[in-house]
Tab-separated table of C-alpha atoms in Angstrom:
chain	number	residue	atom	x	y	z
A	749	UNK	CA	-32.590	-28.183	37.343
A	750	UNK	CA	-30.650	-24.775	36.249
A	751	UNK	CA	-32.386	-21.712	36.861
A	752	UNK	CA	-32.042	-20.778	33.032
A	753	UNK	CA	-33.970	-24.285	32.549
A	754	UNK	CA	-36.277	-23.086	35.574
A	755	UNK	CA	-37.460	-19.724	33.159
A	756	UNK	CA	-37.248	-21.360	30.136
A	757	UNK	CA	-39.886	-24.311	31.215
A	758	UNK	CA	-41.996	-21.380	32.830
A	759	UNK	CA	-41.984	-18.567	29.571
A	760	UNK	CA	-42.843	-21.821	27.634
A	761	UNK	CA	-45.729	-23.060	29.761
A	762	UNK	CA	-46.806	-19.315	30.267
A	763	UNK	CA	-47.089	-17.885	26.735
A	764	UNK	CA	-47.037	-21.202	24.580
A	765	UNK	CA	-45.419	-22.859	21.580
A	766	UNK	CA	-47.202	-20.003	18.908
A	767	UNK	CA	-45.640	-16.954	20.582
A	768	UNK	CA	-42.578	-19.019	22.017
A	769	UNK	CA	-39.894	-20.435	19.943
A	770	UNK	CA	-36.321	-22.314	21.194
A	771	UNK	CA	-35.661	-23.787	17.949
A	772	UNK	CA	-31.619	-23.763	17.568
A	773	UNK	CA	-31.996	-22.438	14.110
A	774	UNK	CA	-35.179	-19.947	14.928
A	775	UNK	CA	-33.379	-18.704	17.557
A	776	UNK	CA	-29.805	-18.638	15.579
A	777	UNK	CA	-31.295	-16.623	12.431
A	778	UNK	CA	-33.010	-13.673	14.176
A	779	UNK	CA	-30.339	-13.252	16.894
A	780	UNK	CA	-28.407	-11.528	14.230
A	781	UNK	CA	-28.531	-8.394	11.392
A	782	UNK	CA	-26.764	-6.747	8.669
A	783	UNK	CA	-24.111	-6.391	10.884
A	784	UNK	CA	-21.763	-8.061	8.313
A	785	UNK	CA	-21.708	-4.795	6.265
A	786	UNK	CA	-18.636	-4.113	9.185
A	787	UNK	CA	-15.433	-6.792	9.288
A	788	UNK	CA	-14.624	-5.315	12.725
A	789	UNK	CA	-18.421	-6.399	14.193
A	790	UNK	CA	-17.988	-9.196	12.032
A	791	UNK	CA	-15.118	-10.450	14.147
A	792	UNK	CA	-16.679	-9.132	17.094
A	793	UNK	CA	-20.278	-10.731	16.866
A	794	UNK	CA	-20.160	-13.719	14.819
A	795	UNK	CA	-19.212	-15.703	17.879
A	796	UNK	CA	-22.015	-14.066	20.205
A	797	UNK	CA	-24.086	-16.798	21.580
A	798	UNK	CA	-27.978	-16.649	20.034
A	799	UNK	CA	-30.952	-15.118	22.377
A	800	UNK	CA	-32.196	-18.669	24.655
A	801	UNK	CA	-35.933	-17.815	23.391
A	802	UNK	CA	-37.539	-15.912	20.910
A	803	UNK	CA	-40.630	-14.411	21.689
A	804	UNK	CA	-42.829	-13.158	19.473
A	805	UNK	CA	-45.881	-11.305	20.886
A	806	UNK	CA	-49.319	-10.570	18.442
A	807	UNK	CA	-50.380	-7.671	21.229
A	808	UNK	CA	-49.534	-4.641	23.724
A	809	UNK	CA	-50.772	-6.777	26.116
A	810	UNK	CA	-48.185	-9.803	25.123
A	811	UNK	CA	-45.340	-7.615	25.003
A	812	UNK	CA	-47.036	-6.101	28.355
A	813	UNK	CA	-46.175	-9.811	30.030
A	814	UNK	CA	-43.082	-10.536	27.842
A	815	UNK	CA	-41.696	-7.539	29.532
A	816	UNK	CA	-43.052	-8.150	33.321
A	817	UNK	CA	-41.584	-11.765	33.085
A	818	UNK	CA	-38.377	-10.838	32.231
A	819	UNK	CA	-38.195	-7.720	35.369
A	820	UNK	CA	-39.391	-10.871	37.119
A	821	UNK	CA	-36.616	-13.411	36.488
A	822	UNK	CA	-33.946	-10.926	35.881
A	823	UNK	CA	-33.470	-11.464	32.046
A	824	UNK	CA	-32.250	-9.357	29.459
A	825	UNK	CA	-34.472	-8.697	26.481
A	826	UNK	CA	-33.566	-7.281	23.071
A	827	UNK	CA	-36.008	-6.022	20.576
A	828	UNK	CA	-36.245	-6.990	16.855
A	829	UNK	CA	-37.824	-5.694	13.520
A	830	UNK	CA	-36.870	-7.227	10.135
A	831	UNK	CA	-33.255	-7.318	11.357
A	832	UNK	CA	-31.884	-5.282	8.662
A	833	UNK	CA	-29.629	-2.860	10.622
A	834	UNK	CA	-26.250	-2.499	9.986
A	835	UNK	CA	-24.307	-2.150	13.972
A	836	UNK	CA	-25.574	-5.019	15.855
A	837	UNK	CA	-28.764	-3.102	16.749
A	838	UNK	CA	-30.855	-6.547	17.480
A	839	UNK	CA	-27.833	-8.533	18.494
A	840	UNK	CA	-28.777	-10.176	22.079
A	841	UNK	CA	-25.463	-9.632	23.678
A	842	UNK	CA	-26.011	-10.825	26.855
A	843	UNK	CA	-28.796	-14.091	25.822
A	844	UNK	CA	-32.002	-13.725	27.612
A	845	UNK	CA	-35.073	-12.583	25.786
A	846	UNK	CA	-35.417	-11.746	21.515
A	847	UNK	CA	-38.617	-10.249	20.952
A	848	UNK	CA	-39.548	-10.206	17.695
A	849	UNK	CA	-42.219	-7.575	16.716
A	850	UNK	CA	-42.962	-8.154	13.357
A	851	UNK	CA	-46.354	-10.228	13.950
A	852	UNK	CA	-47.451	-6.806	15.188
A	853	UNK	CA	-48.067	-5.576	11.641
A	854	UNK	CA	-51.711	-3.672	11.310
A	855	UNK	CA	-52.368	-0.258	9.540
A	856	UNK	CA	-54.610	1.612	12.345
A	857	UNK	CA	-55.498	4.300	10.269
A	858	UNK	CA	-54.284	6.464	7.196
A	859	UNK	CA	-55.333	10.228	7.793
A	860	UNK	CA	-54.979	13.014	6.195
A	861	UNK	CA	-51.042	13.544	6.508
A	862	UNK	CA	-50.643	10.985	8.998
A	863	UNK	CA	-50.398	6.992	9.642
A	864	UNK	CA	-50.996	5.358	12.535
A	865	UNK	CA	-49.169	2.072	12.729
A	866	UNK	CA	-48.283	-1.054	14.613
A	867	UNK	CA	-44.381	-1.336	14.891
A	868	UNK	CA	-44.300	-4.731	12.894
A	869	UNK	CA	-45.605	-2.537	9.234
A	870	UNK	CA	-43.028	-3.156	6.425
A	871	UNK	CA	-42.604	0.236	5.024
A	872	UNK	CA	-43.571	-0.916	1.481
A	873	UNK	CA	-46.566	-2.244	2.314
A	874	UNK	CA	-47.439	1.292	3.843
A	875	UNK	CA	-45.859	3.770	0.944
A	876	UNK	CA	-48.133	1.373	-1.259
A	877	UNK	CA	-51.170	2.047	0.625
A	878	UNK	CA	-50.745	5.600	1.401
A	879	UNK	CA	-50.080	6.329	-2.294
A	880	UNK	CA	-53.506	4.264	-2.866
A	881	UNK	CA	-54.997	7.239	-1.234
A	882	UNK	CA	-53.139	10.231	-2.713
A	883	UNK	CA	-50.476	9.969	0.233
A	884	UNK	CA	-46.740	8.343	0.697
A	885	UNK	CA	-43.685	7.626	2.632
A	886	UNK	CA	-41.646	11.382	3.620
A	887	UNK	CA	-38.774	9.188	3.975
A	888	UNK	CA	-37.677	5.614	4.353
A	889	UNK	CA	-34.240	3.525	4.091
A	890	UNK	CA	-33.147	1.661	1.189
A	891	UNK	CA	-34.273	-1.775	2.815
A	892	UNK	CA	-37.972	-0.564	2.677
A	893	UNK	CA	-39.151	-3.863	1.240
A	894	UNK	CA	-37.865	-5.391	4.182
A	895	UNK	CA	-37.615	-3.058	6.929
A	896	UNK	CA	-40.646	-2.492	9.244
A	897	UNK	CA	-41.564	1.240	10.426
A	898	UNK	CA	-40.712	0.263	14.559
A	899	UNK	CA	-37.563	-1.158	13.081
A	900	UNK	CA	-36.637	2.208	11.480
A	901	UNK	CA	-37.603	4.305	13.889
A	902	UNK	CA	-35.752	2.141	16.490
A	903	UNK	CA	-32.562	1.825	14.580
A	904	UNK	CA	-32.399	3.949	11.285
A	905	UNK	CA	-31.985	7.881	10.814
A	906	UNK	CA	-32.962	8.894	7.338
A	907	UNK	CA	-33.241	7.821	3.447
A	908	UNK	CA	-34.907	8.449	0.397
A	909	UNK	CA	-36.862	11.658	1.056
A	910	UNK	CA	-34.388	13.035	3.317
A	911	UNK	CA	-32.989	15.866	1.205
A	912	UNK	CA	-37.015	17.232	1.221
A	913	UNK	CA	-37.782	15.868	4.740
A	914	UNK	CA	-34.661	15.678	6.341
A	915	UNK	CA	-34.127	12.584	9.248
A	916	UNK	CA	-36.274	11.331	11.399
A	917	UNK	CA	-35.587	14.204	13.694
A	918	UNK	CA	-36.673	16.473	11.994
A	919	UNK	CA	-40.784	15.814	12.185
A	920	UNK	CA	-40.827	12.584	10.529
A	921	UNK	CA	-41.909	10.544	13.858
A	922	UNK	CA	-45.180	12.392	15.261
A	923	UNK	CA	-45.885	9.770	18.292
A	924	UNK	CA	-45.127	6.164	19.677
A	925	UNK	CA	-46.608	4.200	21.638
A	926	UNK	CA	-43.340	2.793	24.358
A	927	UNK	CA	-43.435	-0.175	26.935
A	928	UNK	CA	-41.159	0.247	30.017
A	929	UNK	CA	-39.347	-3.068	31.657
A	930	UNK	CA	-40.534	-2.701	35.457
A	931	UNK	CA	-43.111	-5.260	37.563
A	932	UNK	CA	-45.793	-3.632	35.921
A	933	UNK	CA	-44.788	-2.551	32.982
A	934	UNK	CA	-46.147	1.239	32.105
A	935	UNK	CA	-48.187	2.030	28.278
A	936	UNK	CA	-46.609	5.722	27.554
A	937	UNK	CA	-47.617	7.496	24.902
A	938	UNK	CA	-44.420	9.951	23.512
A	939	UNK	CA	-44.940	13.315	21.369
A	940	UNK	CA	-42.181	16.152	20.736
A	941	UNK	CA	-39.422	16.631	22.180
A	942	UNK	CA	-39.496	13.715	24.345
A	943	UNK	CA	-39.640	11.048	20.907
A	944	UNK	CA	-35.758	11.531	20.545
A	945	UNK	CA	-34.852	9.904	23.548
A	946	UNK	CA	-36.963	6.723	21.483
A	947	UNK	CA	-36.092	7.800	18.272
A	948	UNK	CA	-32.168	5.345	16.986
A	949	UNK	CA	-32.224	4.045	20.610
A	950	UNK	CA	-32.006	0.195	19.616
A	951	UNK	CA	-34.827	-0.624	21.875
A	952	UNK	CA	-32.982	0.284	25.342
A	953	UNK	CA	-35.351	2.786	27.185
A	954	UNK	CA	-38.214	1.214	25.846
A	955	UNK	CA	-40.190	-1.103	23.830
A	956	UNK	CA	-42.121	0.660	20.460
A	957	UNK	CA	-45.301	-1.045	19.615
A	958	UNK	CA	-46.915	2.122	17.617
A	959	UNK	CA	-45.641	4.632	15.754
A	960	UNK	CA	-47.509	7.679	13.967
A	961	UNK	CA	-45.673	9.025	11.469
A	962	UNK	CA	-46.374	12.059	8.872
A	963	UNK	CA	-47.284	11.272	4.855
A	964	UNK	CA	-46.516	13.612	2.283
A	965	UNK	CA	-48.678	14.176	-0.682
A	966	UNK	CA	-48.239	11.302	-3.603
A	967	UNK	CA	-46.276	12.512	-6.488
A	968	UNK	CA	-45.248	10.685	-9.926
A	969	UNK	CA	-41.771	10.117	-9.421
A	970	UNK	CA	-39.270	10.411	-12.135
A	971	UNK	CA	-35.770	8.655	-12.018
A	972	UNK	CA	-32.717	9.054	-13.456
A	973	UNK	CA	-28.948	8.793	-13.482
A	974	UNK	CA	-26.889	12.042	-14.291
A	975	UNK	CA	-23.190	11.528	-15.435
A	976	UNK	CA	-20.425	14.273	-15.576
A	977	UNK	CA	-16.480	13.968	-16.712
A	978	UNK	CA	-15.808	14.661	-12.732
A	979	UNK	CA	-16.650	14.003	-9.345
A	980	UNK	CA	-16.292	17.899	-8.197
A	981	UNK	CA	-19.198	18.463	-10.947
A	982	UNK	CA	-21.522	15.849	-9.671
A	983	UNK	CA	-21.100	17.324	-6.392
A	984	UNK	CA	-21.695	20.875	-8.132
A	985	UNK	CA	-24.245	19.895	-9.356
A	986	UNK	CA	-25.812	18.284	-6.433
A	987	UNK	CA	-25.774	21.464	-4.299
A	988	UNK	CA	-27.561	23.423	-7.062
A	989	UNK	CA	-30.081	20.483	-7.230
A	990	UNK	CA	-30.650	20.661	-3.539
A	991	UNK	CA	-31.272	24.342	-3.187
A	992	UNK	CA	-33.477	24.343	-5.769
A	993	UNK	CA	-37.134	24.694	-4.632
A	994	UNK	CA	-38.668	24.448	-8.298
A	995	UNK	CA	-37.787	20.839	-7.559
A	996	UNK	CA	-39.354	18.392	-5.626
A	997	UNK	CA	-36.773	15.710	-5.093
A	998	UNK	CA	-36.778	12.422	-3.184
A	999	UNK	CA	-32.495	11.267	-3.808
A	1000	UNK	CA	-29.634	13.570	-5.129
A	1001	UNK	CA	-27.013	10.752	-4.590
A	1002	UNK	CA	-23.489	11.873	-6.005
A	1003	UNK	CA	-21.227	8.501	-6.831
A	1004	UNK	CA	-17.709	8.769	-7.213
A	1005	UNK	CA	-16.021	6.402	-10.357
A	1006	UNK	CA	-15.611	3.292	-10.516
A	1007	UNK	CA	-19.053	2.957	-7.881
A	1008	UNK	CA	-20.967	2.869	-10.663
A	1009	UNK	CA	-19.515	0.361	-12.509
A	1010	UNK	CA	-20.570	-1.837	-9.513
A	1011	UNK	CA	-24.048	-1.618	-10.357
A	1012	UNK	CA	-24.505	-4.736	-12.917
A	1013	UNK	CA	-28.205	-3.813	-13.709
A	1014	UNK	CA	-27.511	0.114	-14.937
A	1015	UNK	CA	-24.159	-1.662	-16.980
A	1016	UNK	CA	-25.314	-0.692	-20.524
A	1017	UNK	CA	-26.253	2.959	-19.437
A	1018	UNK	CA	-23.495	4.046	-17.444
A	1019	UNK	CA	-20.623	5.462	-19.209
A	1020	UNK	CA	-16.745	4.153	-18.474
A	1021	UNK	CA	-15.093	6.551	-16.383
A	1022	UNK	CA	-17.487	8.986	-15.599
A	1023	UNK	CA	-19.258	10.025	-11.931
A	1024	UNK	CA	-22.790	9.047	-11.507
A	1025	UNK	CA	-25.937	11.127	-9.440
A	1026	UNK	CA	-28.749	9.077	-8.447
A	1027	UNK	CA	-31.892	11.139	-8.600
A	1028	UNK	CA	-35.263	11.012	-7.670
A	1029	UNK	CA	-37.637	14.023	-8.469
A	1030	UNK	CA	-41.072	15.227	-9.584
A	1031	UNK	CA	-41.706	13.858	-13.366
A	1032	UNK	CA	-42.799	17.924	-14.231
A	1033	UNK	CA	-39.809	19.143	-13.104
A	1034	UNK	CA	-37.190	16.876	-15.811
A	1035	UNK	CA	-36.550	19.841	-18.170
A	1036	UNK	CA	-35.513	21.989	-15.031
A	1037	UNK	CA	-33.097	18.781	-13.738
A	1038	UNK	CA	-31.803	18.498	-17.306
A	1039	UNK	CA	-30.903	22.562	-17.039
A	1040	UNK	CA	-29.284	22.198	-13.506
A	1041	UNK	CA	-27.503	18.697	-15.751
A	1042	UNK	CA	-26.333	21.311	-18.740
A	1043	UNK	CA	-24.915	23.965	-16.505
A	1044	UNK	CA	-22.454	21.587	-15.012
A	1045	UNK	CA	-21.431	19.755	-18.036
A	1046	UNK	CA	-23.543	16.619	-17.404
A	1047	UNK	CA	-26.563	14.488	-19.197
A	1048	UNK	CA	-29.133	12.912	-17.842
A	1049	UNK	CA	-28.101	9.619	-19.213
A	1050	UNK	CA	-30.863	7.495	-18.210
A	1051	UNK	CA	-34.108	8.066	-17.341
A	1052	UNK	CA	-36.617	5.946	-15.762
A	1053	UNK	CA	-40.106	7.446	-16.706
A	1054	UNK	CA	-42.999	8.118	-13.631
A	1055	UNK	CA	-45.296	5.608	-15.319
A	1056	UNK	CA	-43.022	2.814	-14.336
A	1057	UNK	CA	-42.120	3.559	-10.690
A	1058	UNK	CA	-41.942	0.525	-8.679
A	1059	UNK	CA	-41.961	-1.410	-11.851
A	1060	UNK	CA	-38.450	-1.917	-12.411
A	1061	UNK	CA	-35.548	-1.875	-10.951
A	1062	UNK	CA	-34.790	2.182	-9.215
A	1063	UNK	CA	-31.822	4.194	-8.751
A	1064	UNK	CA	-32.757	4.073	-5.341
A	1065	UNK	CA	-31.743	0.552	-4.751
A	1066	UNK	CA	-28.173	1.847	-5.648
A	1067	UNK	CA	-28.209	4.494	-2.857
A	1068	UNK	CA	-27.976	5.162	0.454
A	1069	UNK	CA	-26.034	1.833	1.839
A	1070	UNK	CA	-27.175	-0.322	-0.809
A	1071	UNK	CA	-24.570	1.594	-3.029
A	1072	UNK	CA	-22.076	-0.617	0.131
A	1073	UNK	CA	-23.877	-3.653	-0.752
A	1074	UNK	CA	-23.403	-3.473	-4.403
A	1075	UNK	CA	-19.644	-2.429	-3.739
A	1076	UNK	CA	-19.147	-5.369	-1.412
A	1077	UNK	CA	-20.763	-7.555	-4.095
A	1078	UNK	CA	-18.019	-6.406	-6.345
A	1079	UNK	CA	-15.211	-6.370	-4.168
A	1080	UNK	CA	-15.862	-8.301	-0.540
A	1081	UNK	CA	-13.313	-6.515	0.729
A	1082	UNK	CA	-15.107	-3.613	1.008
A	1083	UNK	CA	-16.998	-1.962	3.876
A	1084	UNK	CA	-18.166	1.959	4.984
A	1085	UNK	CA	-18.127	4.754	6.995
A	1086	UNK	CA	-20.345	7.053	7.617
A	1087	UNK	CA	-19.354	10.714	7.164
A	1088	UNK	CA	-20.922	14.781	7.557
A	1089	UNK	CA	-18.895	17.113	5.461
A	1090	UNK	CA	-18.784	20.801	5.693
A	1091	UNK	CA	-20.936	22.782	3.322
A	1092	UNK	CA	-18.961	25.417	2.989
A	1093	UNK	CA	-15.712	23.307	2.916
A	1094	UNK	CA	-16.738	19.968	1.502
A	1095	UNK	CA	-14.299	20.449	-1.938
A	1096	UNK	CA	-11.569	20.699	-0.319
A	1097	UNK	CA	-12.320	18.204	2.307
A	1098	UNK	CA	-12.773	15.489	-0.803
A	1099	UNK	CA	-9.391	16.650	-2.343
A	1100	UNK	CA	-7.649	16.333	1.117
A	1101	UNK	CA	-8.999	12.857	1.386
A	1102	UNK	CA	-8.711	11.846	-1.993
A	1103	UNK	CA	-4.931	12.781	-1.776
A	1104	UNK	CA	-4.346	10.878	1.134
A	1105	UNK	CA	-5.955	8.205	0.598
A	1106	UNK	CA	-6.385	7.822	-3.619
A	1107	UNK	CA	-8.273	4.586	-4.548
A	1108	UNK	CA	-8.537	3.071	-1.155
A	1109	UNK	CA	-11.621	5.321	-0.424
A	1110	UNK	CA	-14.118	5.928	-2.761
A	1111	UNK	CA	-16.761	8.598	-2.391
A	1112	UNK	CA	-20.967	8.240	-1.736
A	1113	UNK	CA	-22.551	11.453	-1.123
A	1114	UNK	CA	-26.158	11.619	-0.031
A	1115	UNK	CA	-27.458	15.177	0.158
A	1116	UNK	CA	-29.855	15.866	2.667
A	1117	UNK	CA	-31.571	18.397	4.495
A	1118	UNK	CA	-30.640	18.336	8.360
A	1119	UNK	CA	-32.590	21.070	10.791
A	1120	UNK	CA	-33.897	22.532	7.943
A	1121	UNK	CA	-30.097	22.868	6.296
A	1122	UNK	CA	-29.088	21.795	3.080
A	1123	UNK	CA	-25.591	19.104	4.009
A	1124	UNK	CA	-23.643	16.919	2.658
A	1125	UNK	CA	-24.059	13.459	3.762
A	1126	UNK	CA	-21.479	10.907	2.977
A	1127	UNK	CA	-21.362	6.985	3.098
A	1128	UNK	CA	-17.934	6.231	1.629
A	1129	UNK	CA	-16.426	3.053	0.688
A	1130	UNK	CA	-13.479	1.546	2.260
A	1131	UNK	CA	-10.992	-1.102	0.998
A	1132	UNK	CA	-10.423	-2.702	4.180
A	1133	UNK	CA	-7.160	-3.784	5.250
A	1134	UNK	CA	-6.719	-3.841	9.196
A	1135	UNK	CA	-8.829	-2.375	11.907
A	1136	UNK	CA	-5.724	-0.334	12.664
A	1137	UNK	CA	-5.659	1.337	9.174
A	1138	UNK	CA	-9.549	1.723	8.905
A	1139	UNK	CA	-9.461	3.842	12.390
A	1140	UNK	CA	-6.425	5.519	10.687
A	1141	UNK	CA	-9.097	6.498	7.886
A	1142	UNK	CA	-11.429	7.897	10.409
A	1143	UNK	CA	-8.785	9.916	12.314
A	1144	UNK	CA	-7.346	11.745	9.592
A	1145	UNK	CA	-11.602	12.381	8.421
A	1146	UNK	CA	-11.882	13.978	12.026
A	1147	UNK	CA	-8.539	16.255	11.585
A	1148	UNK	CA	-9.899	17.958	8.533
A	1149	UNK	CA	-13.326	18.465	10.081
A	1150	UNK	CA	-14.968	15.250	8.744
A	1151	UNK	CA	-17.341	14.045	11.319
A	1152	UNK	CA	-17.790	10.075	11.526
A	1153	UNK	CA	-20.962	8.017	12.928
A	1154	UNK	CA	-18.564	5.252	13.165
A	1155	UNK	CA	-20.730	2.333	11.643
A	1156	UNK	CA	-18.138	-0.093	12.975
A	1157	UNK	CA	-19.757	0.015	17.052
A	1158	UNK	CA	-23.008	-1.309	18.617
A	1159	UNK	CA	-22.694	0.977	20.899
A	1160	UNK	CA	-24.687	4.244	20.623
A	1161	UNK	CA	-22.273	6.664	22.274
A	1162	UNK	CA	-19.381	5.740	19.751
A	1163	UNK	CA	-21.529	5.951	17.183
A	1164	UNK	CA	-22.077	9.813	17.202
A	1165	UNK	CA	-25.078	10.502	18.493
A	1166	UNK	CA	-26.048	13.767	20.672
A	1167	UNK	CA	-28.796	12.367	22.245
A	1168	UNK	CA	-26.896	9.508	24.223
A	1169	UNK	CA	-26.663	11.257	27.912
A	1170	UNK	CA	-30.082	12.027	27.804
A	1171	UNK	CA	-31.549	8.235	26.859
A	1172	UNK	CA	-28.797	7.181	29.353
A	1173	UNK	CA	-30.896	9.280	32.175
A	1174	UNK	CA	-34.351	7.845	30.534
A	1175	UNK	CA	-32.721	4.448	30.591
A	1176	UNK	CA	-32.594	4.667	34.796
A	1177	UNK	CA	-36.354	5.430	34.710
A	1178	UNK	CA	-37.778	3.253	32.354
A	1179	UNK	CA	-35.902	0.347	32.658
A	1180	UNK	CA	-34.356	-0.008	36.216
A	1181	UNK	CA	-32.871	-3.217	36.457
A	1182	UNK	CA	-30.956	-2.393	32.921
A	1183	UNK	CA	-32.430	-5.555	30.933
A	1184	UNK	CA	-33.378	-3.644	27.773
A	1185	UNK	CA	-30.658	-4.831	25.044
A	1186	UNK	CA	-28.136	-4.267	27.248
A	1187	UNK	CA	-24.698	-3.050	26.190
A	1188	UNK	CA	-25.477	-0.879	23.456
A	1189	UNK	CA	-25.480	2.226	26.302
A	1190	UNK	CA	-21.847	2.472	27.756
A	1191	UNK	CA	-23.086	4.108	31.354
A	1192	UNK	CA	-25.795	1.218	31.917
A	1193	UNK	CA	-26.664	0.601	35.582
């Protein structure tokens, strides 16, 4: 008998058949994510070989032995949520282990300004309960039907809410509750400071079962979709938007032509030709939005009153990388980048680009607030050719001071982020024998 049928027997007889699953096609299904928004990890991970269990613990205490039996037996295990990231996040490389969280799905508590949550939550079903008690969401990701709150804080960075709140740096994770992979596997409780070495990590210096996050206070949300004769006025107009603190705003979302004509459902109230915002904002603030609209040669050419939020179809399903989906759905050779212009350079950054490149890149623009600073956020989309010309693309973004979180990597130190050396070092401590979705750190043990 192998030693992989040795563990396999063992986790089986240990846990049982209702937290246990080796199903081919269980085990198939949630070994992958959205990682098909990107041809290159499409190439890459299509042939990756699914996780040899799935696990899927109702308790700490579970996840507790999940996590002492794999130190045990020397097996890898990788985290999942809803699966709806975008870079391989909860792609089991190296077989081993899936844990899938999303049993673990109880509201603790709603406070005042606060939930406490188990990591399996869908983030709709809390915005709908918070706002049941005067509260909501600060910010969430355009998968928020789908996407659970461990899953987001594991894997995500910002969304709707972000040009108020900014990303999930900046405040919008208060504490979690993380599980270390050792022969006794240690409950630590994580505040400040020490949150961003948990905080995008993809599950690999430690397992999230809780998360407290902060609520803001429920407003009536209007939507709309502004239109202008050019892209340099949407952007204008944008800016002015953003700075403005008359206005409480969830999505200034700047769309380029012809992205809007991808969006089938908005067809009859988007005009040929012309660039598109996507806005979310206070419903008393609409004449001061129709104002900013005015000064910059725009309309507000639809508008989706505050009595009907969440009871059609939003501009917000358009945004952040939805607006990719949508463009894919239109044109499946599509796919993204994602990109942080200069605010005091960003117009000429789009011209340089735009004259380079013309109508193989289109431009996405999500402002935001980032350390308190109002920035310009990009998610552009990308006819894509060749691998060769796409890292062409992001070459020539980085000599005129474009900065890319290549989307196109599972692996967290290509992808941009600051933070890497220092979950590296956490990485050591809390997981030893490097088991925790390995090889989404380079410098693993």
């Amino acid at each position: 008998m192998s030693t992989q049928t040795t563990w396999l027997h063992e986790i089986e007889d240990q846990f049982g058949s209702d937290i246990v699953a080796i199903d081919s096609d269980i085990r198939e299904k949630l070994s992958k994510d959205y990682y098909w928004y990107s041809p290159v990890l499409n190439r890459l991970l299509q042939g990756v070989k699914a996780a040899d269990v799935v696990v899927l613990p109702r308790t700490e205490a579970e996840v507790a032995e999940v996590l002492a039996f794999g130190y045990a037996h020397r097996i890898p295990v990788t985290v999942r949520g809803a699966g709806t990231g975008n870079y391989g996040q909860a792609v089991p490389l190296q077989g081993g282990i899936l844990m899938d969280l999303s049993r673990m799905d109880e509201i603790i508590e709603i406070g005042p300004g606060y939930a406490r949550l188990q990591c399996g939550v869908k983030l709709g079903v809390i915005d709908r309960k918070a706002r049941e008690v005067g509260q909501e969401l600060r910010i969430y990701p355009s998968t928020y039907v789908k996407a659970t709150v461990g899953g987001f804080v594991s894997g995500g960075s910002g969304g709707i809410g972000s040009i108020t709140y900014g990303n999930l740096w900046d405040g919008n994770v208060l504490e979690a509750v993380i599980y270390t992979m050792e022969e006794e596997p240690q409950r630590l409780v994580i505040q400040g400071g020490e949150l961003f070495n948990y905080i995008h990590n993809y599950g690999t210096t430690g397992i999230m079962t809780e998360v407290t996050i902060p609520l803001a206070p429920r407003t009536e949300w209007t939507q709309a979709i502004a239109q202008f004769p050019t892209f340099e006025h949407s952007m204008r107009f944008g800016e002015a938007l953003a700075r403005d603190e008359r206005i409480l705003k969830r999505l200034v979302a700047p769309m380029e032509w012809p992205i809007p004509s991808y969006f089938i459902p908005f067809a009859k109230v988007i005009q040929e030709g012309q660039a598109a915002v996507m806005l979310e904002f206070a419903e008393e603030t609409l004449a001061l939005v129709e104002e900013h609209a005015q000064a910059f040669g725009g309309i507000l050419g639809h508008i989706i009153e505050a009595k009907n939020y969440r009871k059609t179809i939003g501009v917000s399903d358009f945004t952040w990388n939805h607006t990719t989906l949508w463009a894919m759905k239109t044109d499946e050779t599509m796919t993204y980048l994602q990109a942080g212009f200069q605010i005091d350079r960003y117009l000429e950054q789009i011209e340089l680009l735009k004259a380079e490149y013309g109508d193989e890149l289109f431009l996405h623009f999500e402002w935001v607030r980032s350390g308190g600073a109002v920035t310009p956020t990009a998610l552009p989309v990308v006819k894509f050719t060749t691998e060769e010309r796409l890292y062409e693309i992001i070459g020539f973004c980085e000599s005129i001071g474009v900065r890319i979180f290549d989307p196109h990597t599972w692996v967290l130190d290509q992808g941009g982020r600051g933070e890497v050396g220092s979950m590296e070092r956490k990485k050591r401590v809390n997981d030893p024998r490097g088991l925790l979705n390995p090889g989404k750190i380079i410098c693993e043990l």
